[in-house]
Structures are given as C-alpha cells and as structure tokens.
Coordinates of C-alpha atoms in Angstrom, one line a residue:
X1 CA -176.6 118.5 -226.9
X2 CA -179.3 121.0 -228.7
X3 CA -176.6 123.2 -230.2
X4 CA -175.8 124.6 -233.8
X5 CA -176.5 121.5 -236.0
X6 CA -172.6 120.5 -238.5
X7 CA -172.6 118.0 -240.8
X8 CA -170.1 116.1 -239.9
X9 CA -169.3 113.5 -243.3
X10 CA -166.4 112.0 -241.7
X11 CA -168.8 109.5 -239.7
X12 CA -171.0 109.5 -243.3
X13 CA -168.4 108.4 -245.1
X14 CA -167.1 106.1 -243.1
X15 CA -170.3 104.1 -242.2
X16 CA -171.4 104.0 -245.9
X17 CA -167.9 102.5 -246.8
X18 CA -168.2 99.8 -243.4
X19 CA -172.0 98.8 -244.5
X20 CA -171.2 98.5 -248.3
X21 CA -168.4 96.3 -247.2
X22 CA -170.2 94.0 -244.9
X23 CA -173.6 93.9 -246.9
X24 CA -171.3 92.7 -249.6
X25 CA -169.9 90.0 -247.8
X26 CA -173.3 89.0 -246.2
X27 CA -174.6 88.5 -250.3
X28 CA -171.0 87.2 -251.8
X29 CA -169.1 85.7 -249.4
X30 CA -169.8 82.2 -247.6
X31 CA -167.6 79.6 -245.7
X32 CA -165.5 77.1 -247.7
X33 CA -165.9 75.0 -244.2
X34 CA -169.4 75.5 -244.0
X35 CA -170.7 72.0 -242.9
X36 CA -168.4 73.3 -240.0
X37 CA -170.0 76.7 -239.7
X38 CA -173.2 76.6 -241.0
X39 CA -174.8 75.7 -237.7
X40 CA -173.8 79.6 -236.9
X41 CA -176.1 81.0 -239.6
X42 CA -179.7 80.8 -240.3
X43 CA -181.0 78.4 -243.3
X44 CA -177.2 77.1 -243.2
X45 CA -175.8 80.3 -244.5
X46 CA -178.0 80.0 -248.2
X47 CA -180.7 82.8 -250.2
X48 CA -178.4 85.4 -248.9
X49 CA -178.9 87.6 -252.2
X50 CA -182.9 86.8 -252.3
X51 CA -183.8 87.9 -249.1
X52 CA -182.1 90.4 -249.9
X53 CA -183.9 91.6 -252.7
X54 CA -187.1 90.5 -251.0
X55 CA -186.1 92.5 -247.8
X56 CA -185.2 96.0 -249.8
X57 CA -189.0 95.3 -251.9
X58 CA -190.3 94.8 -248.5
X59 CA -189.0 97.6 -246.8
X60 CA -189.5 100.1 -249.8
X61 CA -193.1 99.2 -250.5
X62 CA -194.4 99.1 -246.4
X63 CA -192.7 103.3 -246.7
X64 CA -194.9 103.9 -249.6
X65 CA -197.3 102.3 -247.6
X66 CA -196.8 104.8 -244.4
X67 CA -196.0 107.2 -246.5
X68 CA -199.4 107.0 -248.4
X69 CA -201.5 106.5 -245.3
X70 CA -199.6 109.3 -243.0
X71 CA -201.1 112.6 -245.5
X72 CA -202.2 114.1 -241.9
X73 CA -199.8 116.3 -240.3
X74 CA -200.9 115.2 -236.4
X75 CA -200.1 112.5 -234.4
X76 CA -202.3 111.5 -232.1
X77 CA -200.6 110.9 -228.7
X78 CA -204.2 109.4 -227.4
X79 CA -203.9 106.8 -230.5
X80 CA -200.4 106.2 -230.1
X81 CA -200.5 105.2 -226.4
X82 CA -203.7 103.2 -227.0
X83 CA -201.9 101.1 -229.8
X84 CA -199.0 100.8 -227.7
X85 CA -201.0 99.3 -225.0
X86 CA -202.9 96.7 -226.8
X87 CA -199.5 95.7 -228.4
X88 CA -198.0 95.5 -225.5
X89 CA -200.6 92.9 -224.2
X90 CA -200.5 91.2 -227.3
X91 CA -196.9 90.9 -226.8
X92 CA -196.9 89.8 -223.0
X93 CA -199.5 87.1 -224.2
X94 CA -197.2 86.1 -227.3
X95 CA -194.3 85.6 -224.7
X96 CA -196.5 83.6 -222.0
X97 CA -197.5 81.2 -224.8
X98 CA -193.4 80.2 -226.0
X99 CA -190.9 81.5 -223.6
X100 CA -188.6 78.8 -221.9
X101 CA -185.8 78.4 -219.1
X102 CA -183.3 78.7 -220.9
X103 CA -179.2 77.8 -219.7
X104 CA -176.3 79.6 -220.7
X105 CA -175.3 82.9 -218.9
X106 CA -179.4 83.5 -218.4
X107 CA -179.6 80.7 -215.6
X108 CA -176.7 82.1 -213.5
X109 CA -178.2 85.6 -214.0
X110 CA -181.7 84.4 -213.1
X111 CA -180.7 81.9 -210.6
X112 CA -178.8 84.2 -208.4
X113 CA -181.8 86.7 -208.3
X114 CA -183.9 84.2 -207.0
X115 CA -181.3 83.1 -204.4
X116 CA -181.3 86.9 -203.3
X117 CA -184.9 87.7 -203.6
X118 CA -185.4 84.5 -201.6
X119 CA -182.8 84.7 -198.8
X120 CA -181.4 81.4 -199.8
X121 CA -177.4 80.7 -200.2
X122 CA -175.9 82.2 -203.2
X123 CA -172.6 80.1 -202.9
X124 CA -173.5 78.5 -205.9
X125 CA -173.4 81.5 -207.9
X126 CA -169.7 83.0 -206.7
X127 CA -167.6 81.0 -209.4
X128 CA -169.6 82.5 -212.1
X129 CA -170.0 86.1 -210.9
X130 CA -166.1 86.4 -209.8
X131 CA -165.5 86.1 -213.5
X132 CA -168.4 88.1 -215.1
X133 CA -169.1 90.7 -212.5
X134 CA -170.8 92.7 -215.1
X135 CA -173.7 91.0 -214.8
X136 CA -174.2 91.5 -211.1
X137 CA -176.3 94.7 -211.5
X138 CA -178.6 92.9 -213.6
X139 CA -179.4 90.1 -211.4
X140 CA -180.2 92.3 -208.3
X141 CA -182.5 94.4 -210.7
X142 CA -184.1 91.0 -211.6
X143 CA -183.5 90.0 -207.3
X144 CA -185.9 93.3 -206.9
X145 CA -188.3 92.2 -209.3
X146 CA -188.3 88.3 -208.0
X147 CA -189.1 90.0 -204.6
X148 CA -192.1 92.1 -205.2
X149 CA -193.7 89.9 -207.2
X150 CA -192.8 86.7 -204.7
X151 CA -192.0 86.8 -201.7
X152 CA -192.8 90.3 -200.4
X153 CA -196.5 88.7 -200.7
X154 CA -195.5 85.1 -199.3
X155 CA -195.5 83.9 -203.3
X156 CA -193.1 82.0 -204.8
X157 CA -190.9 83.3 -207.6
X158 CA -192.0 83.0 -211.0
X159 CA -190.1 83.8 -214.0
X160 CA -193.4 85.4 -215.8
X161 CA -193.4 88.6 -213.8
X162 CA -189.9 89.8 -215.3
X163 CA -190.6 88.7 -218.9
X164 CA -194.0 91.4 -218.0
X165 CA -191.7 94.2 -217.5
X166 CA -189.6 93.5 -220.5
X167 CA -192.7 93.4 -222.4
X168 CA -193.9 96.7 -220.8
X169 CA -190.3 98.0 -221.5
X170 CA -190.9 97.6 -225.1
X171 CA -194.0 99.4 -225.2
X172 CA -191.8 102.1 -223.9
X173 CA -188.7 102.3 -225.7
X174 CA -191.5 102.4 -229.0
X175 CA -192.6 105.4 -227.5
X176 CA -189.2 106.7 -226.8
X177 CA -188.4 106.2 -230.4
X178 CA -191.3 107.4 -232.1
X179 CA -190.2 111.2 -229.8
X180 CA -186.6 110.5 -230.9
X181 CA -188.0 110.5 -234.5
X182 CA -190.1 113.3 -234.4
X183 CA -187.2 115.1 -232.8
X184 CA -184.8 113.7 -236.0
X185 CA -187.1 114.9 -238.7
X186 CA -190.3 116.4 -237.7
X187 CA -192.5 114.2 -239.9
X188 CA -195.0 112.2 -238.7
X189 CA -194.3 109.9 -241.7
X190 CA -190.6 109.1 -240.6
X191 CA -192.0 108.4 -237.1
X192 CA -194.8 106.3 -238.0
X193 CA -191.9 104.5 -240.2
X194 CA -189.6 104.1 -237.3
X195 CA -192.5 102.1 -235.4
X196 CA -193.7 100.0 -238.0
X197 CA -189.9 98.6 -238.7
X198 CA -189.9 98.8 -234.7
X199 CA -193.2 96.7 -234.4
X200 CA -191.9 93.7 -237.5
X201 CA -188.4 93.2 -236.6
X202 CA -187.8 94.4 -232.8
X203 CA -190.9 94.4 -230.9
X204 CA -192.2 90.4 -232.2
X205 CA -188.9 88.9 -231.8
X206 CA -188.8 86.3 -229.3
X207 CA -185.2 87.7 -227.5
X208 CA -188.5 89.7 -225.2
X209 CA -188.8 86.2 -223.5
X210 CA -185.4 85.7 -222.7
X211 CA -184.1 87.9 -219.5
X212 CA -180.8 89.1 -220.4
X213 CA -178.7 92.2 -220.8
X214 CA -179.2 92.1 -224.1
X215 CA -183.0 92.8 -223.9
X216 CA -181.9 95.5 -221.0
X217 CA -179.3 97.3 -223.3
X218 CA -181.3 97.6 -226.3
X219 CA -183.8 100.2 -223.8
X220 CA -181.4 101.5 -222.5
X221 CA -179.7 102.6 -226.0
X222 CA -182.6 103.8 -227.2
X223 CA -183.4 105.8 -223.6
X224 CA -179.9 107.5 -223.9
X225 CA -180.8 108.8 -227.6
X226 CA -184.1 109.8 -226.3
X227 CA -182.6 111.6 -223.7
X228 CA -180.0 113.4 -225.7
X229 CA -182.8 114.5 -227.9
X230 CA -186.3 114.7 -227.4
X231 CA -186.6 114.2 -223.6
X232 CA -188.3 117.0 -222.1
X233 CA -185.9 118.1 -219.6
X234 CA -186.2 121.6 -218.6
X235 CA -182.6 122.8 -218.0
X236 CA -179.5 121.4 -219.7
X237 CA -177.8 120.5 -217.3
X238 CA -180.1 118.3 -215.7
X239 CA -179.8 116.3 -219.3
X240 CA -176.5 116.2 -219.1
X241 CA -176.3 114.8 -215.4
X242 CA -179.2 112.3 -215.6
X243 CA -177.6 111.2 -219.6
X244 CA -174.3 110.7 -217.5
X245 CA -175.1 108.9 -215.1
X246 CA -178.3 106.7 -216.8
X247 CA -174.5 106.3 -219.4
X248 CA -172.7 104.4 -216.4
X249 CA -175.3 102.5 -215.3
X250 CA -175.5 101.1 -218.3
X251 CA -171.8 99.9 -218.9
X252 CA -172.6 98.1 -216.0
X253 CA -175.5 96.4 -217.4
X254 CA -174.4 96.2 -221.4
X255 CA -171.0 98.2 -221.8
X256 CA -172.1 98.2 -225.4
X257 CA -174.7 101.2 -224.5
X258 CA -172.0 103.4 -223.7
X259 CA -171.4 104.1 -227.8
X260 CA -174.0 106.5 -227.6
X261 CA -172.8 108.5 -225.1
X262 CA -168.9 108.3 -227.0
X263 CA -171.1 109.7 -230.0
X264 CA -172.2 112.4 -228.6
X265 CA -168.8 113.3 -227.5
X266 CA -167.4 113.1 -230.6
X267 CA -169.7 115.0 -232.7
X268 CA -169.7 117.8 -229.9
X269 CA -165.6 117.8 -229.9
X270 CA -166.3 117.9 -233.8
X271 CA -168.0 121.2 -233.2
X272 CA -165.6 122.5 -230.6
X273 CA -163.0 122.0 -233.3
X274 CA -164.9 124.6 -235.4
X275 CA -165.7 126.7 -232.8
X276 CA -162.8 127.8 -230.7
X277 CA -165.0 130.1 -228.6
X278 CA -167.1 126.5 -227.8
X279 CA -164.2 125.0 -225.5
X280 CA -164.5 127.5 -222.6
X281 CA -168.6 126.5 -222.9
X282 CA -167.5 122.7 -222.5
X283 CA -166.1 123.5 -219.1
X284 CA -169.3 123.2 -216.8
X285 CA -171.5 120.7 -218.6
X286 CA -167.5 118.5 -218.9
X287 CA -168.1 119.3 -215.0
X288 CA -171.9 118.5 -215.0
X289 CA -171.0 115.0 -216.6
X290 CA -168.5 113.8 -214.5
X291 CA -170.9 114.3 -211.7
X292 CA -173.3 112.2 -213.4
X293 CA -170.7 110.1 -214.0
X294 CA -169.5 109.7 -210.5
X295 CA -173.6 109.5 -209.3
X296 CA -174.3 106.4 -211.5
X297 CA -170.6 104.7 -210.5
X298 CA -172.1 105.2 -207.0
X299 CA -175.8 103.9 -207.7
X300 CA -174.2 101.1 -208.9
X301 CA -172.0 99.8 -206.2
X302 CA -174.4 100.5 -203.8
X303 CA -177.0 98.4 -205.6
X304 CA -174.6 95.4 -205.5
X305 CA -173.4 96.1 -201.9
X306 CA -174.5 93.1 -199.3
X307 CA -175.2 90.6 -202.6
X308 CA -173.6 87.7 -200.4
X309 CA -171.0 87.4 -203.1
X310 CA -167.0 87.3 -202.4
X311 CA -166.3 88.8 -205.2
X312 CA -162.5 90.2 -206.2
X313 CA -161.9 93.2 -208.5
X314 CA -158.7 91.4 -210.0
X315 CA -160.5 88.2 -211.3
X316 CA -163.1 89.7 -214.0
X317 CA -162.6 89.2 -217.6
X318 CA -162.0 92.6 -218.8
X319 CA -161.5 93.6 -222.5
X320 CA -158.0 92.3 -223.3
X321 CA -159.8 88.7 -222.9
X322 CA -162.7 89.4 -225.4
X323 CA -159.6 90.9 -227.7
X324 CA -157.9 87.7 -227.8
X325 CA -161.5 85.7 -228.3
X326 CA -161.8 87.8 -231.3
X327 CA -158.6 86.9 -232.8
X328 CA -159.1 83.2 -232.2
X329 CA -159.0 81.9 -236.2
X330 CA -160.4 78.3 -234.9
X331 CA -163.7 79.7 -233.4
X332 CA -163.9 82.8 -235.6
X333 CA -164.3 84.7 -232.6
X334 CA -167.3 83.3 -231.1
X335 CA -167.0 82.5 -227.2
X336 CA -164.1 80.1 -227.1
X337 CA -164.0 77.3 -223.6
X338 CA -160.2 77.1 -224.3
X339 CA -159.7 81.1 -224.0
X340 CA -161.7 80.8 -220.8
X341 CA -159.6 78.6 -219.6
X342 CA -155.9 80.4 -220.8
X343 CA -157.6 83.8 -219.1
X344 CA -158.3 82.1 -215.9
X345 CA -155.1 80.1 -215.4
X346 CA -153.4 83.9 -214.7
X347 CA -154.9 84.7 -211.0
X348 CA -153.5 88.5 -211.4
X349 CA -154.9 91.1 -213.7
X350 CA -152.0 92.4 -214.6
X351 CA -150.3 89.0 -215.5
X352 CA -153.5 87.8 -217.6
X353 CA -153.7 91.5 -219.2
X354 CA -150.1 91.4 -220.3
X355 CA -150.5 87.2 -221.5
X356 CA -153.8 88.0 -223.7
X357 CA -152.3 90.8 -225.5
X358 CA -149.4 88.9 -226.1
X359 CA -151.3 86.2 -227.0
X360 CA -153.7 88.5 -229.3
X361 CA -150.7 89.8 -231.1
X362 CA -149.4 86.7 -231.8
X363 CA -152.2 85.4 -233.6
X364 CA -152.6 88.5 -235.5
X365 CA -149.0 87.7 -236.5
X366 CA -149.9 84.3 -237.0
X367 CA -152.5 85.2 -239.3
X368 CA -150.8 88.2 -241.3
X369 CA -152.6 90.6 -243.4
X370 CA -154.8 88.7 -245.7
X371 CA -155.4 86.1 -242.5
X372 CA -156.7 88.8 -240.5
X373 CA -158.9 89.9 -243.1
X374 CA -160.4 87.1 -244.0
X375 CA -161.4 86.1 -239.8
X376 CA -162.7 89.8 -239.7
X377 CA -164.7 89.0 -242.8
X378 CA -166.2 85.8 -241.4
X379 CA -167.1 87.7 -238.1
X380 CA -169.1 90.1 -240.1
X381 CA -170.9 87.6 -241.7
X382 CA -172.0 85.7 -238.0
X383 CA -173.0 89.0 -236.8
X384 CA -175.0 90.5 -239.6
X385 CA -176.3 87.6 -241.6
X386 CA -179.0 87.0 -239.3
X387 CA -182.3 88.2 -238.6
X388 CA -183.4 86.3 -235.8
X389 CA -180.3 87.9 -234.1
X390 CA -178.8 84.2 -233.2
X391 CA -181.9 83.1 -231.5
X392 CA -182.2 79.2 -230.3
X393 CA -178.8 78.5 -230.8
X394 CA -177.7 79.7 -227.4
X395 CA -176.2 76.7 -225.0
X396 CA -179.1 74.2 -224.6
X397 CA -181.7 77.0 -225.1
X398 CA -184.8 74.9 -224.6
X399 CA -183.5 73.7 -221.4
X400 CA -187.1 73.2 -219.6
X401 CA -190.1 74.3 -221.7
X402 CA -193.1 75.0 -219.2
X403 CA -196.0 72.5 -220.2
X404 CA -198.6 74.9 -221.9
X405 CA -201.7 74.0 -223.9
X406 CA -204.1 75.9 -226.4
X407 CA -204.2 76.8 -230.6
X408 CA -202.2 80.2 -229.2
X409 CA -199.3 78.1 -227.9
X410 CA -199.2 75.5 -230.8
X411 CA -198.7 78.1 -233.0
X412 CA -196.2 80.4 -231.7
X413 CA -194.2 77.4 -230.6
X414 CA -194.1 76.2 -234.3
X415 CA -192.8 79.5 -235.3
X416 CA -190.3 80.4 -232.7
X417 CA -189.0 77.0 -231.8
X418 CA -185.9 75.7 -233.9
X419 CA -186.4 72.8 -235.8
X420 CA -184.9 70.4 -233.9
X421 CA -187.4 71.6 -231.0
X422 CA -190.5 70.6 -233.5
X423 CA -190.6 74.5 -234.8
X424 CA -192.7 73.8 -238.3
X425 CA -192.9 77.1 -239.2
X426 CA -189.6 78.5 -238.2
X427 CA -187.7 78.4 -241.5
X428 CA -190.2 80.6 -242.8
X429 CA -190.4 82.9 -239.7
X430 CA -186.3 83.0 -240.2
X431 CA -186.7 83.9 -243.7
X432 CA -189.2 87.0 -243.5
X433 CA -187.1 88.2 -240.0
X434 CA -184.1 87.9 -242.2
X435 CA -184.9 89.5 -245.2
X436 CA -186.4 92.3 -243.2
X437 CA -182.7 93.1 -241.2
X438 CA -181.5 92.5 -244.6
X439 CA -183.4 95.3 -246.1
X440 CA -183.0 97.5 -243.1
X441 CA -178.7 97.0 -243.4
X442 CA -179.3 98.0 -247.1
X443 CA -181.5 101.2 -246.1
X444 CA -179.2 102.4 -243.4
X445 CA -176.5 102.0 -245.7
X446 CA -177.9 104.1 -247.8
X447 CA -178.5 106.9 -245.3
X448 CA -174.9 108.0 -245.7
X449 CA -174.9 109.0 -248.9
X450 CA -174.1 112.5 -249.9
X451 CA -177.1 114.8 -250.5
X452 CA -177.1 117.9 -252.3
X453 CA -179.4 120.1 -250.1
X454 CA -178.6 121.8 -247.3
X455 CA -178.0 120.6 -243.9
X456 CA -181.5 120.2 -242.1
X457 CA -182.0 119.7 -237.9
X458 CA -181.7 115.6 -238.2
X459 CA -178.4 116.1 -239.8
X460 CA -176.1 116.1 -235.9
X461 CA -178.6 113.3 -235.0
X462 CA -177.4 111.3 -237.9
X463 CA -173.8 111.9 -237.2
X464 CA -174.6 110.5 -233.5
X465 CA -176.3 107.5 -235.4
X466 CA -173.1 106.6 -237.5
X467 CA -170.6 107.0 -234.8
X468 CA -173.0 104.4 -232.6
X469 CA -173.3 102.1 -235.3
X470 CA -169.5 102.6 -236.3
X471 CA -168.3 102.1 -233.2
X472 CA -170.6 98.5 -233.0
X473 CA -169.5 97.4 -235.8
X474 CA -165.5 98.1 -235.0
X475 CA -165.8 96.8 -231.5
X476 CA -167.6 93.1 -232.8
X477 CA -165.2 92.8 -235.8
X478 CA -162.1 92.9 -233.4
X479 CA -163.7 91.6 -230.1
X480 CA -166.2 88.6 -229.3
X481 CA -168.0 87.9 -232.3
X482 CA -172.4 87.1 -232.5
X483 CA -175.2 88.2 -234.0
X484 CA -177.4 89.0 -230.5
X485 CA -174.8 91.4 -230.0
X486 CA -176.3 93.6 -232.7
X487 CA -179.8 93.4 -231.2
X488 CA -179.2 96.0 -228.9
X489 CA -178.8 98.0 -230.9
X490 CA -181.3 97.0 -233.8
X491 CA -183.5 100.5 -233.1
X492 CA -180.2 102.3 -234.1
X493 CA -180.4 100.6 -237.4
X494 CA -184.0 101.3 -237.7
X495 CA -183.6 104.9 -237.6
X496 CA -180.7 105.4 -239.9
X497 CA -182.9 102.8 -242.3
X498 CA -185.7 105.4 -242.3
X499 CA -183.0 107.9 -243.3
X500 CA -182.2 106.4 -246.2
X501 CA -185.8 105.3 -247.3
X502 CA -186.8 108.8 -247.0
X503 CA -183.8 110.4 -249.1
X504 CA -184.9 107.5 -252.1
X505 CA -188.4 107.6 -251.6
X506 CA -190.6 110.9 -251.9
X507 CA -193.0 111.7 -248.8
X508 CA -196.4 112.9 -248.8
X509 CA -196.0 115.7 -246.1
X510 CA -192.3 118.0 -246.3
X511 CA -192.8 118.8 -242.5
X512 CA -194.9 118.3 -239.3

C-alpha cells in the first residue's frame, strides 16, 4: 500500500466527468412531477443554484481562512486531542438534548439488541432479520453495548449509552482523518482544512443520534483509509491482514465500506500493469489478504452465533433485489413495498435471483435509452441534492421524542426537528448544511482536474479517493437510491474537496 506513487488519470477523468454531470443536474434539472417528489428533497427541491454559489463562497473563503491562520508548520497533537475532547462533549450533550426513538429499520436493529442484552424472546425480531441479515452484526455490537451499560450492573437499557460511543467514535474518525491528511499532503493547512469541513458538515449533523449502520460505516470508511495510509503499523503485512479483515467486517455492517478496499486493489493492479516484475510481489500480501479475509468472515459468524434467531442463508435480499428497486421508474428507485413484496413471494434464491433480473431487464427495456437516463438522472438528484443527507424524512422518524426541558433543548430541537415536528429554525439549518455539501461536491469535483506539475506523494491517495467515490456513485445510480447513503461516505468527499481548494487557492506553508 506505501509503494512507488502513479498517477493514475483514468479514475481523474472519470470522476471529474461523473461530478460535472451530477452537479449539473443538481443546479438545472428538477422534477416535472414535483408536488409528487418534492417531499424527497430539502426546501421542496428550490435555491439549488444559490446555495450553490453561497456554498463554493463559503467553502473558498473558511480555506483562506485556515489557510491564513495555519502560517506554523506544527501541529500540536496535545491541542488537537484537547479540542477533540471538548467537541466531543459538546457533541454528546448536543445529541442528549434532540435525539429520538426513531422506527424504520433502527427499531428492529435496536429492539433486537435489547432483547439479547436482556435475555428476553427475540421471536419478534426473526421476520425482519431472515430478510436483512446484514444487519445482524450490528445489533449484537449494539446487544454488547446494551449489556455493559444495563444489565451487567442490574440497570435497565438505555438508548443514551450507544448514542455516547457514536459520539466518541466521531471524535475518533476526526482524528483518523486529520493523520490520513497529513499522510495525503503533508501540510498542516490541508489537515486543519479536512477538520474544519469535518467539524461543519459531518461532526454537527444530527445522523450522530440515530444508531444505524450508516453512522457505523461512515468510521469505518474513514478507519480503512486510515489504515491504508497513515496507520502506524510496523510491518506490512500486518496492515494488510488487519485492513482485510477490519474490510469484511465491514460488508457485514455497511457493504458500502468495501469500495475502499476495491480502490486500493485497483490502483495497485494499475501499478502491477506497469510493473511486470510487481506481480510475483503481489503473491504473499494476495496471500496475507485472504487470511484477513478469511479471519474477519470468521469474527463475524462467530459474533452472531447463539443470537436466538432461525435464520436461513436462502431468504436474504441480496443485490439482484436492490438492482430491480433501482430500476423501478414509479419510485425512482427509492425503497419500494411492492418490490419487497415480488422479492419475497420467491422462497428460493435462485428462483428470486433469476425473477429480479428478469424483472430488472425488463424495465430497462421498458424504459429504453432516453427512459433510463432520465430515472438515473432523477436518482442523482435524491442522492446529492441534500445536505442534511435525507434526515427526518425516514418512516415516522419522530416516533417517541423523550420529554426533555431547558433553553439547550428548545433550541436544538427548533433546528434539527422538521417542520412538521415544530423545527422553527430548520429551513435555515437545511439551507447552510446544504449549501456547504453543495460547495464541497463543487470542490471535489474540481480535484480531478489535470495539473501541470509533477506527480507529488498524495497523488496514489487521490486515485484511491476517485475510485471510492466512483464506485458510490455507480452503485446508487443503478441500485437503491437515497441521500443517507452518501453520508458514509461524506469524509471521502471532504478530502478530495480540500484537493481541489488547494490546487485553486494558494497556501501559506508549501510543506510540513
């Protein structure tokens, strides 16, 4: 992974053409339906083009800013860690004052932890795991949690504990970013940068609150980066091993996660290609990998093992499903009841493989060429036209809201809270998050354009950066389409954003 650095332009070229595509649909484009869409998209779909323009002002004058302020060429660990902290108990008090018990997939997650962790039934539970087995892992992670903080000490379960650990796992995956950026470019500018954009669009956005594998996948993408990079391992082959199998832990936790580790592989096939002598070097770590491979397949069934569940391996929804989802033209290829309900009337895999490709195919048809463009336009526009990264809009997300009082709770209520659910403030809170994601698309966008000086140490980084994000990208336009899908991977953005700022925008310091 720390090998010769190639520019590869192939994954450059094709992310600029992607995100100059889908930025300009964000700005032009708009649904001719929309008072049957606009429920989908923040501010009903309008001020596309002047947040914008607020969002790229925004993000351009905040790097001056940094820029400006960074003229040192240390960065103090002691002051790093100590800022983390305080934000992190800003945060956790932030998230006490507004989270909520939310329904959707979250209560089935949640709920079955607290079955386990309590030794109650989980009966209730089997319908929904035999269909979404992925999210098994999770909920004994969250069972283990429930436990300590519960009944290991005659306690009840609370919900509070686990939003704690998220809150602590942001602190963390800031810190695993800020190392991933010094790693990229060796500027403390750049990483300074990084946690800034971190802090305003990842770090205060209330998805912290809500205990998910969305929240789970965006540390863990960011802790596979950091791993391939600027972890401090020792001996290479320990990276390799731990990066494998931390890889398949995740696909069991957000299969969206494993684009970083296909990244990686690509760029390093990209330099085999040059380098014929490189393939008989790929042998042991290929070797190393599948080890790690086979170790986190392992840790993962044995972490489900004696869950009470009756599960069967032939009943999950597996990605044929999600491809048919995508190409539903009706739903634009959000999560569709009635495809639900065509998956599960086929008991055998292979029979409900073989009917929702057939079924895919013949919507495609259905749709021909300009069809299918048009639905994979529309999908672009759910899942990057919003800041807020689809949040309140999920099932009846304010399902019980825990009776709180003080100015502290008032407030971030007001702003986090949709309208209907008396937010005052949350148009506006909408608006800045918006216009900030906005100006980060238009940033990282920019990163992929051709430079004229040579090719520096961050330049194999970057190539991992735009095959993540391509990949992303490709796999939402043609599968299940939403915008919280994207906030996994929101950190990704963040540090191709700075890219581009800092190939527009002159820096103070050259190098660190």
């Amino acid at each position: 992974m720390n090998s010769k650095c190639y520019s590869n332009r192939l994954a450059a070229w094709c992310w600029l053409l992607l995100s100059a595509t889908i930025i300009v649909i964000v700005a032009f484009c708009h649904f001719p339906d929309a008072a049957d869409w606009k429920w989908c998209l923040p501010l009903e779909g309008r001020y596309h083009i002047p947040m914008m323009v607020g969002g790229f002002v925004f993000v351009a004058i905040t790097s001056l800013f940094v820029f400006k302020c960074c003229r040192s060429e240390t960065l103090h660990r002691g002051r790093l860690w100590a800022i983390t902290a305080a934000l992190t108990c800003i945060q956790t008090l932030l998230v006490y004052s507004y989270y909520v018990h939310t329904d959707w997939d979250v209560q089935q997650v949640t709920g079955l932890a607290q079955a386990m962790a309590e030794g109650r039934s989980v009966e209730e539970f089997e319908s929904y795991f035999r269909w979404s087995p992925n999210n098994l892992l999770l909920s004994r992670l969250f069972a283990l949690v429930f436990f300590v903080t519960g009944p290991l000490w005659g306690l009840k379960t609370t919900l509070f504990p686990l939003l704690m650990l998220q809150c602590i796992g942001a602190g963390l995956t800031a810190l695993m970013l800020v190392q991933t950026a010094m790693h990229i470019w060796h500027r403390k500018d750049c990483a300074v940068l990084v946690y800034v954009l971190y802090t305003l669009l990842v770090w205060l956005s209330p998805w912290w609150s809500v205990p998910y594998s969305d929240i789970w996948g965006l540390m863990l993408s960011v802790l596979l980066l950091w791993m391939a990079t600027a972890a401090p391992f020792k001996r290479q082959w320990v990276r390799i091993f731990v990066f494998a199998a931390v890889s398949a832990l995740g696909y069991y936790i957000k299969p969206q996660t494993l684009f970083v580790g296909f990244a990686i592989v690509i760029v390093q096939l990209f330099d085999m290609l040059r380098n014929r002598d490189s393939i008989k070097k790929l042998l042991r770590p290929t070797g190393t990998a599948l080890g790690g491979i086979a170790a986190g397949v392992l840790l993962a069934h044995i972490a489900v093992a004696g869950c009470g569940l009756h599960l069967h391996t032939s009943k999950g929804l597996d990605a044929p499903h999600y491809l048919m989802m995508g190409a539903n033209y009706q739903s634009i290829g959000i999560y569709s009841a009635q495809d639900v309900d065509f998956s599960r009337s086929y008991p055998k895999k292979k029979e409900r493989h073989r009917a929702e490709m057939e079924e895919t195919m013949k919507r495609y048809k259905a749709l021909g060429p300009d069809g299918t463009l048009l639905l994979w336009g529309r999908k672009n526009l759910l899942n990057f036209s919003d800041g807020t990264f689809y949040w309140g809009r999920e099932g009846a997300f304010y399902k019980y809201v825990p009776e709180r009082d003080g100015w502290l709770s008032r407030l971030t209520r007001n702003v986090y809270y949709i309208r209907g659910e008396k937010g005052r403030w949350n148009d506006a809170w909408t608006t800045c998050a918006t216009s900030l994601w906005f100006g980060i698309m238009i940033f990282a966008m920019l990163a992929a354009l051709p430079r004229k000086r040579k090719a520096e140490s961050g330049e194999r980084a970057m190539d991992i950066l735009f095959w993540a994000l391509l990949m992303l990208t490709l796999f939402h336009t043609l599968c299940e389409a939403r915008a919280r899908y994207l906030f996994c991977f929101a950190p990704i953005f963040i540090l191709a954003a700075v890219e581009g700022i800092r190939r527009i925008i002159p820096a103070q310091n050259s190098e660190n």
